[in-house]
Amino acid sequence: MADYPRVLCILVPALILAAEGYQRKQSPKRIDEIANKAYYSKDDPPNKSGVTEVGIGIYIIGFYAVSEQTMDYSIGFYFRQNWSDPRLTHTPTDLKTNNTNMDAAWTTIWVPDTFFRNEKRSVFHRVTVENRMTKIYPNGVVWYAMKLTATLSCPMVLDKYPLDTQKCPMVFESFGYTTDTVRLIWLKTPVEIDDESLKSLPQFTYQTSEPHNCTQNYTSGSSSCLAIIFVLRRSIGYYFIQLFVPSILIVILSWVSFWINVDAAPARVSLGLLTVLTMTNHSIGINTNLPRVSYIKAVDVWMSSCLLFVFAALCEYAFVNVASRNRVISKPLPPAGKKVGCGCENCFQKRSLRFERDDLMAAGGGGGGGIIAPVPATKPNKSLDQDGKGRARRIDKIARKSFPLAFVLFNCAYWVLYTCIF
């Protein structure tokens, strides 16, 4: 009797280890029992004489980044595939469930060779375990899902940037099988999306998704292809604060020179150069993060027009300065006591810009012979010196109204053209 505790201490751990070993062996044995049925080969498609339809669908976890410079976007999602394999029909051991979960079953059974045609790079998630799942139903239907983060190319058209709407595709295609063997079809719900993931797009607003069929013919045959087009509309808030408001204020600042005195050349020239250089630097900063495309973008039209307005304000002062120095100059009158003969009326008209013909005839006496016509010396007219500056002030007054009016008209045309017409 004294040996019973010692025997129990030996038998109990041995029984526990044997049970754990049996459980570890049972699951692989169950997979092998299903997969090896009827000489199963994972290299052969389910229907050798027919077409295997593979259902495709995704559940979007979130959009992580959309880049105009590299023309791609990053997305996290669950990739779901579903197909029927008659070779995997079986009788479930657990009558409470109608499917069998299998770890790493994708290494044992046939799986579709689906790939992303526009993929740049992708990552399988393996924390804390490998994020894949395989379910095999008793009728042979297989459900295969995995978690992926992928960066996909998105050919963008930036002619309306930053008032644009982009369409970014996700293209699924069978790599080695033709449409005679494997055909991709959509699940009942091709695209599902987490509403919280829409908040992860700071510069875009998710509009909708459009499923398409993109089956193509290659030299090896026709390959089944499906595509999802994500419609993303760019949010204008960021660009309104960082682009449009600063450029509008710079243009308005250039109009301040119209209220500065014509004689204050340093102030007006400095203000004009400052606004031109600031607008140029602002335009360079905006285009730094954009690809070098060969067509004109909406932002190019805006920045070029604003630069043209501030440059025109600088050129306006150059025109005003020249106008202020152009004066009406009177030619000198004939000296007093000069003999004036008949027929010299036209002479007096050419040599004087201020006297009328009657005054000249009165001064000459209107006689026929030679007459000594004393002409009083005239004092310089101060109004003549002010004619140029007066003209310059009038030009400034016209510019104070014409420049803002032209800028308002440009804004109306710009926003209507790029938001309503295009």
Coordinates of C-alpha atoms in Angstrom, one line a residue:
M1 CA 0.0 0.0 0.0
A2 CA 2.9 2.3 0.6
D3 CA 3.9 2.1 -3.1
Y4 CA 0.5 3.4 -4.4
P5 CA 1.3 7.1 -4.0
R6 CA 4.6 6.6 -5.8
V7 CA 2.9 4.7 -8.6
L8 CA 0.2 7.4 -9.0
C9 CA 2.9 10.1 -9.1
I10 CA 4.4 8.3 -12.1
L11 CA 1.2 7.3 -13.9
V12 CA -0.6 10.6 -13.7
P13 CA 2.0 12.8 -15.5
A14 CA 2.4 10.0 -18.1
L15 CA -1.3 9.9 -18.8
I16 CA -1.4 13.7 -19.2
L17 CA 1.5 13.7 -21.6
A18 CA -0.1 10.9 -23.6
A19 CA -3.4 12.8 -23.9
E20 CA -1.6 16.0 -25.1
G21 CA 0.3 14.0 -27.6
Y22 CA -2.8 12.3 -28.8
Q23 CA -4.6 15.7 -29.3
R24 CA -1.6 17.1 -31.2
K25 CA -1.6 14.1 -33.5
Q26 CA -5.4 14.0 -33.9
S27 CA -5.7 17.3 -35.8
P28 CA -3.1 16.6 -38.5
K29 CA -4.6 13.2 -38.9
R30 CA -8.0 14.7 -39.4
I31 CA -6.7 17.0 -42.1
D32 CA -4.9 14.1 -43.8
E33 CA -8.0 12.0 -43.7
I34 CA -9.9 14.7 -45.6
A35 CA -7.2 15.7 -48.0
N36 CA -6.0 12.2 -48.9
K37 CA -9.4 11.0 -49.7
A38 CA -9.6 9.7 -53.3
Y39 CA -5.9 10.2 -53.9
Y40 CA -6.1 14.0 -53.3
S41 CA -3.4 16.1 -54.9
K42 CA -3.1 19.8 -54.0
D43 CA -1.6 20.5 -57.4
D44 CA -4.7 19.6 -59.3
P45 CA -7.7 21.9 -59.4
P46 CA -11.0 20.6 -57.9
N47 CA -12.7 20.1 -61.2
K48 CA -10.4 18.7 -63.8
S49 CA -13.0 18.5 -66.5
G50 CA -14.8 21.7 -65.7
V51 CA -14.4 25.2 -64.4
T52 CA -13.8 26.0 -60.7
E53 CA -15.5 29.2 -59.7
V54 CA -13.7 31.1 -57.0
G55 CA -15.6 33.8 -55.1
I56 CA -13.7 36.9 -54.3
G57 CA -14.4 39.6 -51.6
I58 CA -12.7 42.0 -49.2
Y59 CA -13.4 43.6 -45.9
I60 CA -11.6 47.0 -45.7
I61 CA -9.9 47.7 -42.4
G62 CA -8.6 51.1 -43.4
F63 CA -6.9 53.3 -46.0
Y64 CA -3.5 54.3 -44.7
A65 CA -2.0 56.6 -47.3
V66 CA -2.7 58.0 -50.7
S67 CA 0.3 59.5 -52.4
E68 CA 0.2 61.7 -55.5
Q69 CA 4.0 61.8 -55.9
T70 CA 4.4 58.0 -56.1
M71 CA 0.8 57.5 -57.4
D72 CA -0.1 54.6 -55.1
Y73 CA -2.2 54.0 -52.0
S74 CA -1.9 51.7 -48.9
I75 CA -4.8 49.7 -47.6
G76 CA -5.4 47.1 -44.9
F77 CA -8.1 44.4 -45.5
Y78 CA -9.3 40.9 -45.1
F79 CA -9.0 39.0 -48.4
R80 CA -11.7 36.3 -48.7
Q81 CA -11.9 33.4 -51.2
N82 CA -14.5 30.8 -51.5
W83 CA -14.7 27.7 -53.8
S84 CA -16.1 24.2 -53.9
D85 CA -13.8 21.1 -53.9
P86 CA -15.8 17.9 -54.2
R87 CA -12.8 15.9 -53.1
L88 CA -13.0 17.4 -49.6
T89 CA -16.6 16.2 -48.8
H90 CA -16.6 14.5 -45.4
T91 CA -18.7 13.6 -42.4
P92 CA -18.0 16.0 -39.5
T93 CA -16.9 14.4 -36.2
D94 CA -18.6 17.1 -34.2
L95 CA -22.3 17.2 -35.0
K96 CA -22.7 20.6 -33.3
T97 CA -20.7 22.3 -36.1
N98 CA -21.0 22.2 -39.8
N99 CA -17.4 23.2 -40.6
T100 CA -13.9 22.2 -39.7
N101 CA -11.3 24.8 -38.8
M102 CA -7.8 23.8 -40.0
D103 CA -4.6 25.5 -39.2
A104 CA -2.1 25.7 -42.1
A105 CA -4.5 23.7 -44.3
W106 CA -3.5 25.9 -47.2
T107 CA -0.3 24.0 -47.4
T108 CA -2.2 20.7 -47.8
I109 CA -5.1 21.4 -50.0
W110 CA -5.5 23.2 -53.4
V111 CA -5.9 27.0 -53.2
P112 CA -6.4 29.5 -56.0
D113 CA -3.3 31.3 -57.4
T114 CA -5.0 34.7 -57.1
F115 CA -2.6 37.7 -57.1
F116 CA -2.9 41.5 -57.1
R117 CA -1.9 42.7 -60.6
N118 CA -1.3 46.3 -59.5
E119 CA 0.6 45.4 -56.3
K120 CA 3.8 47.2 -55.4
R121 CA 4.3 45.5 -52.1
S122 CA 2.3 43.6 -49.5
V123 CA 2.6 42.1 -46.1
F124 CA 1.1 39.1 -44.4
H125 CA 0.4 39.6 -40.7
R126 CA 1.9 37.0 -38.3
V127 CA 1.4 38.7 -34.9
T128 CA 0.5 37.0 -32.6
V129 CA -0.2 34.1 -34.9
E130 CA -0.4 33.8 -38.7
N131 CA -3.5 35.7 -39.7
R132 CA -5.0 33.1 -42.0
M133 CA -8.0 30.9 -41.7
T134 CA -9.3 27.9 -43.5
K135 CA -12.7 26.4 -43.1
I136 CA -13.8 23.2 -44.9
Y137 CA -17.5 22.4 -44.8
P138 CA -18.9 18.9 -45.1
N139 CA -20.2 19.5 -48.6
G140 CA -16.6 20.4 -49.8
V141 CA -17.0 24.1 -49.8
V142 CA -13.8 25.8 -48.7
W143 CA -13.6 29.3 -47.1
Y144 CA -10.1 30.8 -47.1
A145 CA -9.4 34.3 -45.5
M146 CA -6.3 36.2 -44.7
K147 CA -5.3 39.6 -43.4
L148 CA -3.1 41.8 -45.7
T149 CA -1.6 45.2 -45.9
A150 CA -0.9 46.2 -49.5
T151 CA 0.4 49.1 -51.4
L152 CA -1.2 49.3 -54.8
S153 CA -0.5 51.5 -57.8
C154 CA -3.2 54.2 -58.6
P155 CA -2.7 56.0 -61.9
M156 CA -4.0 59.4 -61.0
V157 CA -5.2 62.2 -63.3
L158 CA -4.3 65.5 -61.7
D159 CA -5.7 68.0 -64.2
K160 CA -8.2 69.2 -61.5
Y161 CA -5.8 69.0 -58.5
P162 CA -6.7 69.9 -55.8
L163 CA -10.4 69.8 -56.8
D164 CA -10.1 66.3 -58.2
T165 CA -11.7 62.9 -57.7
Q166 CA -9.4 59.9 -58.0
K167 CA -10.3 56.3 -59.0
C168 CA -7.9 53.8 -57.5
P169 CA -8.2 50.2 -58.6
M170 CA -7.6 46.9 -56.8
V171 CA -7.1 44.2 -59.5
F172 CA -7.4 40.4 -58.8
E173 CA -6.2 37.9 -61.4
S174 CA -5.5 34.2 -61.6
F175 CA -1.8 33.8 -62.3
G176 CA -1.4 30.5 -63.9
Y177 CA -4.9 29.2 -64.7
T178 CA -7.0 30.2 -67.7
T179 CA -10.7 30.8 -67.7
D180 CA -11.2 27.2 -68.8
T181 CA -10.0 26.0 -65.4
V182 CA -10.6 28.8 -62.9
R183 CA -13.0 31.7 -63.1
L184 CA -13.1 34.5 -60.5
I185 CA -16.5 35.7 -59.5
W186 CA -17.7 38.2 -56.9
L187 CA -19.1 37.1 -53.5
K188 CA -22.6 38.2 -52.6
T189 CA -21.1 41.3 -51.0
P190 CA -17.8 42.0 -52.8
V191 CA -16.8 45.0 -50.6
E192 CA -17.4 45.6 -47.0
I193 CA -15.9 48.5 -45.1
D194 CA -15.5 49.5 -41.5
D195 CA -17.1 52.9 -41.0
E196 CA -14.4 53.9 -38.6
S197 CA -11.7 53.3 -41.2
L198 CA -13.2 56.1 -43.3
K199 CA -11.9 58.6 -40.6
S200 CA -8.3 57.5 -41.4
L201 CA -8.4 59.4 -44.7
P202 CA -7.3 63.0 -43.8
Q203 CA -7.2 64.3 -47.4
F204 CA -9.8 62.2 -49.1
T205 CA -13.5 61.2 -48.7
Y206 CA -14.5 57.7 -49.6
Q207 CA -17.4 57.9 -52.1
T208 CA -18.1 54.4 -53.3
S209 CA -16.6 51.3 -54.8
E210 CA -17.3 50.0 -58.3
P211 CA -16.7 46.3 -59.2
H212 CA -15.5 45.6 -62.8
N213 CA -14.6 42.6 -64.9
C214 CA -11.2 42.9 -66.4
T215 CA -10.6 39.5 -68.0
Q216 CA -7.7 39.8 -70.6
N217 CA -6.3 37.6 -73.3
Y218 CA -2.6 36.7 -73.1
T219 CA -0.4 34.5 -75.3
S220 CA -1.0 31.7 -72.9
G221 CA -4.8 32.1 -73.0
S222 CA -7.5 34.2 -71.3
S223 CA -7.0 34.8 -67.6
S224 CA -9.9 35.6 -65.3
C225 CA -9.6 39.1 -63.7
L226 CA -11.8 41.2 -61.4
A227 CA -11.2 44.8 -60.3
I228 CA -12.6 47.0 -57.6
I229 CA -12.5 50.8 -58.3
F230 CA -12.4 52.9 -55.2
V231 CA -13.7 56.4 -55.8
L232 CA -12.0 58.9 -53.5
R233 CA -12.8 62.6 -53.5
R234 CA -10.2 65.0 -52.3
S235 CA -11.1 67.1 -49.3
I236 CA -10.7 70.8 -50.0
G237 CA -10.3 72.0 -46.4
Y238 CA -6.5 71.5 -46.1
Y239 CA -5.8 73.1 -49.5
F240 CA -8.1 76.0 -48.8
I241 CA -6.2 76.9 -45.7
Q242 CA -2.7 76.1 -47.0
L243 CA -3.0 77.2 -50.6
F244 CA -6.0 79.4 -51.6
V245 CA -6.2 81.7 -48.5
P246 CA -2.4 82.6 -48.4
S247 CA -2.3 83.3 -52.2
I248 CA -5.4 85.5 -52.0
L249 CA -3.9 87.5 -49.2
I250 CA -0.7 88.0 -51.1
V251 CA -2.6 89.3 -54.1
I252 CA -4.6 91.7 -51.9
L253 CA -1.3 92.8 -50.3
S254 CA 0.0 93.8 -53.7
W255 CA -2.9 96.2 -54.1
V256 CA -1.7 98.3 -51.1
S257 CA 0.8 100.0 -53.4
F258 CA -2.1 101.7 -55.2
W259 CA -2.7 103.8 -52.1
I260 CA 1.0 104.8 -51.5
N261 CA 2.2 108.1 -52.8
V262 CA 3.6 108.2 -56.3
D263 CA 6.9 109.7 -55.1
A264 CA 7.5 106.9 -52.6
A265 CA 9.3 104.7 -55.0
P266 CA 11.3 102.6 -52.5
A267 CA 8.1 101.6 -50.7
R268 CA 6.1 100.7 -53.8
V269 CA 9.0 98.8 -55.5
S270 CA 9.8 96.9 -52.3
L271 CA 6.2 95.9 -51.8
G272 CA 5.9 94.7 -55.4
L273 CA 9.0 92.7 -55.3
L274 CA 8.1 91.2 -52.0
T275 CA 4.7 89.9 -53.2
V276 CA 6.2 88.6 -56.5
L277 CA 8.9 86.6 -54.7
T278 CA 6.5 85.4 -52.0
M279 CA 4.1 84.1 -54.6
T280 CA 6.9 82.4 -56.5
N281 CA 8.2 80.7 -53.4
H282 CA 4.7 79.6 -52.5
S283 CA 4.1 78.1 -55.9
I284 CA 7.4 76.1 -55.7
G285 CA 6.4 74.8 -52.3
I286 CA 3.0 73.6 -53.5
N287 CA 4.5 71.7 -56.5
T288 CA 7.3 70.0 -54.6
N289 CA 5.0 67.1 -53.5
L290 CA 3.5 66.6 -56.9
P291 CA 4.7 64.5 -59.8
R292 CA 6.2 66.2 -62.9
V293 CA 3.3 65.8 -65.3
S294 CA 3.2 67.3 -68.8
Y295 CA -0.3 68.7 -68.6
I296 CA -1.6 71.8 -66.8
K297 CA -3.2 71.3 -63.4
A298 CA -5.8 73.4 -61.7
V299 CA -3.3 74.4 -59.1
D300 CA -1.0 75.7 -61.9
V301 CA -3.7 77.8 -63.3
W302 CA -4.4 79.3 -59.9
M303 CA -0.8 80.0 -58.9
S304 CA 0.1 81.4 -62.3
S305 CA -2.9 83.7 -62.3
C306 CA -2.1 85.0 -58.8
L307 CA 1.5 85.5 -59.8
L308 CA 0.3 87.4 -62.9
F309 CA -1.8 89.7 -60.7
V310 CA 1.0 90.6 -58.3
F311 CA 3.4 91.1 -61.2
A312 CA 0.8 93.4 -62.9
A313 CA 0.6 95.4 -59.7
L314 CA 4.4 95.9 -59.8
C315 CA 4.3 96.8 -63.5
E316 CA 1.5 99.3 -62.8
Y317 CA 3.8 101.4 -60.6
A318 CA 6.4 101.4 -63.4
F319 CA 3.8 102.8 -65.7
V320 CA 2.6 105.3 -63.1
N321 CA 6.2 106.4 -62.5
V322 CA 6.8 107.1 -66.2
A323 CA 3.4 108.9 -66.5
S324 CA 4.3 111.2 -63.5
R325 CA 7.5 112.4 -65.2
N326 CA 5.8 113.3 -68.5
R327 CA 4.8 117.0 -68.4
V328 CA 3.3 119.4 -71.0
I329 CA 6.1 121.7 -71.9
S330 CA 5.5 125.1 -73.5
K331 CA 7.9 126.3 -76.2
P332 CA 9.4 129.8 -75.6
L333 CA 7.6 132.8 -77.0
P334 CA 9.4 135.3 -79.3
P335 CA 11.4 137.9 -77.4
A336 CA 10.0 141.3 -76.7
G337 CA 10.5 143.9 -79.5
K338 CA 10.9 141.4 -82.3
K339 CA 9.6 142.7 -85.6
V340 CA 6.6 140.7 -86.7
G341 CA 5.4 141.0 -90.3
C342 CA 2.3 140.1 -92.1
G343 CA 1.5 136.6 -92.7
C344 CA 3.2 135.5 -89.5
E345 CA 0.1 134.4 -87.6
N346 CA 0.9 130.8 -88.2
C347 CA 4.3 131.4 -86.8
F348 CA 2.9 132.5 -83.6
Q349 CA 0.5 129.5 -83.5
K350 CA 3.5 127.1 -83.8
R351 CA 5.7 128.9 -81.3
S352 CA 3.2 129.2 -78.5
L353 CA 0.8 126.6 -76.9
R354 CA -1.0 128.9 -74.6
F355 CA -2.0 132.1 -76.5
E356 CA -5.0 132.3 -78.8
R357 CA -4.9 133.8 -82.3
D358 CA -6.9 136.8 -81.3
D359 CA -4.6 137.7 -78.5
L360 CA -1.6 137.5 -80.8
M361 CA -3.2 139.7 -83.4
A362 CA -4.1 142.2 -80.8
A363 CA -0.6 142.3 -79.5
G364 CA 0.7 142.9 -83.1
G365 CA -1.8 145.7 -83.8
G366 CA -3.4 143.8 -86.8
G367 CA -1.8 146.2 -89.3
G368 CA -0.2 145.5 -92.6
G369 CA 3.4 146.7 -92.3
G370 CA 6.1 145.7 -90.0
I371 CA 5.1 146.2 -86.4
I372 CA 7.1 146.1 -83.2
A373 CA 5.0 143.8 -80.9
P374 CA 6.1 144.0 -77.3
V375 CA 5.2 140.7 -75.7
P376 CA 5.1 140.6 -72.0
A377 CA 7.3 137.9 -70.3
T378 CA 5.2 135.0 -69.0
K379 CA 5.6 133.4 -65.6
P380 CA 6.0 129.6 -65.4
N381 CA 2.6 127.9 -64.9
K382 CA 2.7 125.6 -61.9
S383 CA -0.2 123.6 -63.2
L384 CA 2.0 122.4 -66.0
D385 CA 4.3 120.7 -63.5
Q386 CA 1.4 119.0 -61.9
D387 CA -0.1 117.5 -65.0
G388 CA 2.1 114.3 -64.9
K389 CA 1.4 113.6 -61.2
G390 CA -2.3 114.2 -61.7
R391 CA -2.3 111.7 -64.5
A392 CA -0.4 109.2 -62.3
R393 CA -3.0 109.6 -59.5
R394 CA -5.8 109.0 -61.9
I395 CA -4.2 105.7 -63.0
D396 CA -3.8 104.6 -59.4
K397 CA -7.5 105.4 -58.8
I398 CA -8.5 103.3 -61.8
A399 CA -6.2 100.4 -60.6
R400 CA -7.8 100.4 -57.1
K401 CA -11.1 99.4 -58.7
S402 CA -10.0 97.4 -61.8
F403 CA -7.6 95.0 -60.1
P404 CA -10.0 93.8 -57.4
L405 CA -12.8 93.5 -60.0
A406 CA -10.6 91.5 -62.4
F407 CA -9.6 89.2 -59.5
V408 CA -13.2 88.6 -58.5
L409 CA -14.1 87.8 -62.0
F410 CA -11.2 85.4 -62.3
N411 CA -12.3 83.6 -59.1
C412 CA -15.9 83.2 -60.3
A413 CA -14.7 81.7 -63.6
Y414 CA -12.1 79.5 -61.9
W415 CA -14.4 77.9 -59.3
V416 CA -17.3 77.5 -61.7
L417 CA -15.1 75.9 -64.3
Y418 CA -13.4 73.4 -62.1
T419 CA -16.2 72.5 -59.7
C420 CA -19.2 72.5 -62.1
I421 CA -18.2 72.2 -65.7
F422 CA -15.2 69.8 -65.6

